[in-house]
């Protein structure tokens, strides 16, 4: 008996500055061309994770496409935990770091072709307290930037650039203790990044040693602003000054902020201020369509 193929498109209508109507029309055309029955869910910010889980359970889609930023992608990936549903990314956020890591094109037609394509890989995720991170999460400077950006009026990379000046003036370093399976490190920090991936949405490789399928994540500690050492690190130079930058490759970590609560963000979504984070790797968490 013929069994119809199904695809679920999850759209964040307020992410980034791309025209979502164009995305909907082109995905619908591609779904029809490839003989998929298309269902669409638009996020509202209210119980989106639960709603997507219910749709996955009731529709049993063969493929899920996400048009949104990294936070929407991570949420939808969490909704398909324990399945082997192919996950397609259509970059439509303000900062599309995951798409940069996977080499996805910013061209909409090319991104849709990949999202419906046959090539896919399993990638890890990181559980941080009660949150799931596919990409890059952090405490400190960048999390404050995300907070300021969310409160700003301008979207896209221009919005991030404008908020950076304000953020640099507001931010203060903090003391942190990081405990892993093999070591304990206590230091002053500008930012502590829990990095499953390599690149921020700007294309900057903040974790040049990262591999999203290696069963590890990196903790990247920037202890102060030093443009020369940071430039060496970002270009993958392993001889950077460890008094400025430190990298730990781990499966588990406990991060304690010793002097105060610190700003925290997960995959581009501001989560508030925290004193302690517990992070652990989730191997082969989701299957993602890639070029």
Short mmCIF file of C-alpha atoms in Angstrom, two decimals:
data_model
loop_
_atom_site.label_atom_id
_atom_site.label_comp_id
_atom_site.label_asym_id
_atom_site.label_seq_id
_atom_site.Cartn_x
_atom_site.Cartn_y
_atom_site.Cartn_z
CA UNK A 1 0.00 0.00 0.00
CA UNK A 2 1.32 3.45 -0.89
CA UNK A 3 2.51 5.46 2.13
CA UNK A 4 2.73 9.21 1.66
CA UNK A 5 5.89 11.04 2.71
CA UNK A 6 5.49 13.95 5.11
CA UNK A 7 7.57 17.03 5.86
CA UNK A 8 7.02 19.48 8.73
CA UNK A 9 8.23 23.06 8.31
CA UNK A 10 8.85 24.98 11.55
CA UNK A 11 8.99 28.75 10.98
CA UNK A 12 10.00 31.47 13.41
CA UNK A 13 8.10 34.45 11.94
CA UNK A 14 10.10 37.12 13.80
CA UNK A 15 13.65 35.83 13.38
CA UNK A 16 16.14 37.73 11.23
CA UNK A 17 15.14 39.86 8.30
CA UNK A 18 14.35 37.28 5.60
CA UNK A 19 10.94 37.24 3.94
CA UNK A 20 9.19 34.21 5.50
CA UNK A 21 6.45 34.29 2.86
CA UNK A 22 9.04 33.59 0.17
CA UNK A 23 10.41 30.70 2.24
CA UNK A 24 6.92 29.21 2.65
CA UNK A 25 6.18 29.42 -1.07
CA UNK A 26 9.48 27.88 -2.14
CA UNK A 27 9.36 25.08 0.44
CA UNK A 28 5.77 24.28 -0.63
CA UNK A 29 6.85 24.11 -4.28
CA UNK A 30 9.80 21.83 -3.47
CA UNK A 31 7.65 19.58 -1.27
CA UNK A 32 5.15 19.16 -4.10
CA UNK A 33 7.95 18.49 -6.58
CA UNK A 34 9.40 15.75 -4.34
CA UNK A 35 5.99 14.25 -3.47
CA UNK A 36 5.89 15.29 0.20
CA UNK A 37 2.77 16.29 2.10
CA UNK A 38 3.68 19.58 3.80
CA UNK A 39 2.58 20.75 7.26
CA UNK A 40 3.60 24.16 8.67
CA UNK A 41 4.03 25.31 12.26
CA UNK A 42 4.77 28.93 13.18
CA UNK A 43 6.34 29.52 16.57
CA UNK A 44 4.62 31.90 18.98
CA UNK A 45 6.94 31.84 21.99
CA UNK A 46 4.33 29.94 24.03
CA UNK A 47 4.95 26.19 24.55
CA UNK A 48 6.55 25.85 21.11
CA UNK A 49 8.59 22.81 22.17
CA UNK A 50 5.48 20.98 23.38
CA UNK A 51 3.54 21.87 20.25
CA UNK A 52 6.30 20.60 17.95
CA UNK A 53 6.60 17.38 19.97
CA UNK A 54 2.86 16.78 19.54
CA UNK A 55 3.10 17.40 15.80
CA UNK A 56 6.01 14.98 15.49
CA UNK A 57 4.05 12.34 17.41
CA UNK A 58 0.83 12.81 15.44
CA UNK A 59 2.20 13.46 11.95
CA UNK A 60 5.22 11.11 12.04
CA UNK A 61 7.09 13.26 9.48
CA UNK A 62 9.97 11.82 7.49
CA UNK A 63 11.72 15.18 7.53
CA UNK A 64 11.60 18.41 9.53
CA UNK A 65 12.73 21.74 8.10
CA UNK A 66 13.42 24.75 10.29
CA UNK A 67 13.39 28.35 9.03
CA UNK A 68 14.73 30.41 11.90
CA UNK A 69 17.81 31.17 13.94
CA UNK A 70 20.00 28.86 15.99
CA UNK A 71 17.68 28.95 19.00
CA UNK A 72 14.69 27.79 16.93
CA UNK A 73 16.81 25.05 15.36
CA UNK A 74 17.98 23.74 18.74
CA UNK A 75 14.43 23.74 20.10
CA UNK A 76 13.09 21.80 17.13
CA UNK A 77 16.00 19.34 17.37
CA UNK A 78 15.09 18.71 21.01
CA UNK A 79 11.56 17.88 19.89
CA UNK A 80 12.80 14.98 17.74
CA UNK A 81 15.12 13.45 20.35
CA UNK A 82 15.17 9.67 20.06
CA UNK A 83 14.05 9.60 16.41
CA UNK A 84 16.01 9.35 13.18
CA UNK A 85 14.05 12.09 11.43
CA UNK A 86 16.18 14.03 8.94
CA UNK A 87 16.50 17.65 9.99
CA UNK A 88 16.91 20.40 7.38
CA UNK A 89 18.12 23.93 8.14
CA UNK A 90 16.94 26.96 6.18
CA UNK A 91 18.99 29.92 7.49
CA UNK A 92 16.54 32.65 8.50
CA UNK A 93 17.86 34.09 11.75
CA UNK A 94 19.77 37.21 12.66
CA UNK A 95 22.99 35.23 13.16
CA UNK A 96 23.00 31.84 11.44
CA UNK A 97 25.98 30.19 13.12
CA UNK A 98 24.88 26.59 12.61
CA UNK A 99 24.38 27.09 8.89
CA UNK A 100 27.88 28.57 8.68
CA UNK A 101 29.31 25.52 10.47
CA UNK A 102 27.63 23.13 8.05
CA UNK A 103 28.63 25.13 5.00
CA UNK A 104 25.02 25.89 4.09
CA UNK A 105 24.44 28.54 1.47
CA UNK A 106 22.71 31.80 2.33
CA UNK A 107 20.96 31.45 -1.04
CA UNK A 108 17.41 30.30 -0.29
CA UNK A 109 17.04 27.97 -3.27
CA UNK A 110 20.33 26.21 -2.51
CA UNK A 111 19.50 25.88 1.19
CA UNK A 112 16.12 24.28 0.36
CA UNK A 113 17.77 21.82 -2.04
CA UNK A 114 20.13 20.70 0.73
CA UNK A 115 17.29 20.51 3.30
CA UNK A 116 15.42 18.08 1.02
CA UNK A 117 18.58 16.25 -0.05
CA UNK A 118 19.86 12.75 0.71
CA UNK A 119 23.14 13.70 2.41
CA UNK A 120 23.02 13.86 6.22
CA UNK A 121 25.19 13.40 9.32
CA UNK A 122 24.53 12.76 13.01
CA UNK A 123 25.71 15.59 15.25
CA UNK A 124 26.14 15.93 18.99
CA UNK A 125 24.43 18.38 21.32
CA UNK A 126 25.25 19.66 24.81
CA UNK A 127 22.83 19.58 27.71
CA UNK A 128 23.41 22.68 29.89
CA UNK A 129 21.30 22.52 33.04
CA UNK A 130 17.81 22.15 31.52
CA UNK A 131 18.74 23.56 28.10
CA UNK A 132 19.86 21.85 24.87
CA UNK A 133 22.61 23.53 22.83
CA UNK A 134 23.54 22.42 19.33
CA UNK A 135 25.76 25.39 18.63
CA UNK A 136 27.48 27.87 20.99
CA UNK A 137 26.38 28.92 24.46
CA UNK A 138 28.24 31.17 26.86
CA UNK A 139 28.35 33.27 29.98
CA UNK A 140 29.78 36.78 30.13
CA UNK A 141 30.41 39.28 27.37
CA UNK A 142 28.64 37.64 24.43
CA UNK A 143 25.57 36.73 26.51
CA UNK A 144 25.26 40.39 27.49
CA UNK A 145 25.50 41.27 23.79
CA UNK A 146 22.66 38.84 23.02
CA UNK A 147 20.58 40.40 25.82
CA UNK A 148 21.19 43.92 24.51
CA UNK A 149 20.44 42.82 20.94
CA UNK A 150 17.12 41.24 21.96
CA UNK A 151 16.17 44.54 23.64
CA UNK A 152 17.24 46.59 20.62
CA UNK A 153 15.21 47.70 17.62
CA UNK A 154 17.49 46.71 14.71
CA UNK A 155 17.72 43.08 13.51
CA UNK A 156 20.48 41.30 11.60
CA UNK A 157 24.24 41.70 11.80
CA UNK A 158 23.93 45.51 11.84
CA UNK A 159 21.94 45.23 15.05
CA UNK A 160 24.68 43.15 16.66
CA UNK A 161 27.36 45.60 15.55
CA UNK A 162 25.49 48.59 17.01
CA UNK A 163 24.96 46.84 20.35
CA UNK A 164 28.62 45.80 20.64
CA UNK A 165 29.78 49.28 21.67
CA UNK A 166 27.20 49.45 24.44
CA UNK A 167 28.07 45.93 25.59
CA UNK A 168 31.82 46.58 25.82
CA UNK A 169 31.15 49.58 28.07
CA UNK A 170 28.79 47.65 30.36
CA UNK A 171 30.63 44.37 30.77
CA UNK A 172 32.83 43.44 33.72
CA UNK A 173 35.07 40.39 34.08
CA UNK A 174 34.11 37.69 36.58
CA UNK A 175 35.80 34.84 38.46
CA UNK A 176 34.94 31.31 37.45
CA UNK A 177 35.82 27.77 38.52
CA UNK A 178 35.60 25.06 35.84
CA UNK A 179 35.68 21.42 36.91
CA UNK A 180 35.99 18.67 34.28
CA UNK A 181 36.65 14.93 34.38
CA UNK A 182 40.40 15.58 34.33
CA UNK A 183 41.11 19.03 35.82
CA UNK A 184 39.93 22.05 37.79
CA UNK A 185 40.68 25.57 36.59
CA UNK A 186 39.96 28.79 38.45
CA UNK A 187 40.47 32.10 36.64
CA UNK A 188 39.15 35.54 35.85
CA UNK A 189 37.18 35.55 32.60
CA UNK A 190 35.76 37.90 29.99
CA UNK A 191 33.62 35.12 28.51
CA UNK A 192 33.32 31.34 28.92
CA UNK A 193 31.97 29.56 25.84
CA UNK A 194 30.46 26.08 25.80
CA UNK A 195 31.21 25.26 22.19
CA UNK A 196 29.76 22.30 20.32
CA UNK A 197 30.32 24.07 17.00
CA UNK A 198 33.03 26.31 15.53
CA UNK A 199 31.54 29.55 14.28
CA UNK A 200 29.39 32.40 15.47
CA UNK A 201 26.88 33.71 12.94
CA UNK A 202 29.33 36.42 11.91
CA UNK A 203 31.54 33.65 10.46
CA UNK A 204 34.20 34.08 13.15
CA UNK A 205 35.66 30.71 14.15
CA UNK A 206 35.64 30.98 17.94
CA UNK A 207 36.41 27.26 18.37
CA UNK A 208 38.79 26.21 15.58
CA UNK A 209 39.32 22.83 17.24
CA UNK A 210 35.62 21.88 17.31
CA UNK A 211 33.93 18.92 15.62
CA UNK A 212 30.18 18.52 16.10
CA UNK A 213 30.36 14.74 15.71
CA UNK A 214 33.39 13.82 17.85
CA UNK A 215 31.61 13.12 21.15
CA UNK A 216 33.25 16.12 22.84
CA UNK A 217 32.58 19.81 23.33
CA UNK A 218 35.04 22.60 24.02
CA UNK A 219 35.11 25.12 26.82
CA UNK A 220 36.76 28.27 25.50
CA UNK A 221 37.83 30.79 28.14
CA UNK A 222 38.80 34.29 27.08
CA UNK A 223 40.44 35.86 30.12
CA UNK A 224 40.79 39.39 28.82
CA UNK A 225 40.71 41.38 25.59
CA UNK A 226 43.99 40.95 23.73
CA UNK A 227 43.61 41.51 20.01
CA UNK A 228 46.89 39.89 18.96
CA UNK A 229 46.40 36.69 20.96
CA UNK A 230 42.73 36.49 20.02
CA UNK A 231 43.60 36.84 16.34
CA UNK A 232 46.14 34.01 16.65
CA UNK A 233 43.54 31.81 18.32
CA UNK A 234 40.80 32.56 15.79
CA UNK A 235 43.07 31.56 12.92
CA UNK A 236 43.76 28.18 14.57
CA UNK A 237 47.27 28.98 15.81
CA UNK A 238 47.90 26.53 18.66
CA UNK A 239 50.72 28.69 20.06
CA UNK A 240 48.35 31.33 21.50
CA UNK A 241 49.08 32.67 24.99
CA UNK A 242 47.27 30.53 27.58
CA UNK A 243 47.25 33.50 29.94
CA UNK A 244 44.78 35.07 27.50
CA UNK A 245 42.90 32.11 25.97
CA UNK A 246 42.32 28.58 27.26
CA UNK A 247 40.56 25.63 25.60
CA UNK A 248 39.38 22.39 27.23
CA UNK A 249 37.92 19.46 25.22
CA UNK A 250 35.58 17.53 27.51
CA UNK A 251 32.49 15.34 27.84
CA UNK A 252 31.27 16.92 31.09
CA UNK A 253 31.93 20.16 32.97
CA UNK A 254 30.74 22.13 35.96
CA UNK A 255 31.07 25.91 35.67
CA UNK A 256 30.73 28.01 38.82
CA UNK A 257 30.64 31.82 38.86
CA UNK A 258 32.38 32.67 42.11
CA UNK A 259 31.72 36.37 42.71
CA UNK A 260 28.27 37.04 41.23
CA UNK A 261 25.58 35.89 38.82
CA UNK A 262 26.63 36.20 35.15
CA UNK A 263 24.68 36.68 31.91
CA UNK A 264 23.92 33.39 30.09
CA UNK A 265 22.80 32.62 26.52
CA UNK A 266 22.06 29.39 24.62
CA UNK A 267 22.34 29.31 20.82
CA UNK A 268 21.55 33.00 20.49
CA UNK A 269 18.72 33.05 23.06
CA UNK A 270 19.27 35.02 26.27
CA UNK A 271 18.39 32.90 29.34
CA UNK A 272 19.06 35.22 32.29
CA UNK A 273 21.78 35.33 34.95
CA UNK A 274 23.32 32.20 36.48
CA UNK A 275 25.77 31.16 39.19
CA UNK A 276 26.32 27.55 38.10
CA UNK A 277 26.12 25.48 34.90
CA UNK A 278 26.41 21.73 34.46
CA UNK A 279 27.15 20.65 30.89
CA UNK A 280 27.33 17.18 29.35
CA UNK A 281 27.66 15.86 25.80
CA UNK A 282 24.73 14.16 24.05
CA UNK A 283 26.33 12.03 21.34
CA UNK A 284 24.64 11.67 17.94
CA UNK A 285 21.73 13.80 19.11
CA UNK A 286 20.16 14.70 15.75
CA UNK A 287 20.52 13.85 12.05
CA UNK A 288 21.04 16.96 9.92
CA UNK A 289 20.93 17.37 6.14
CA UNK A 290 24.20 18.80 4.82
CA UNK A 291 25.66 19.70 1.41
#
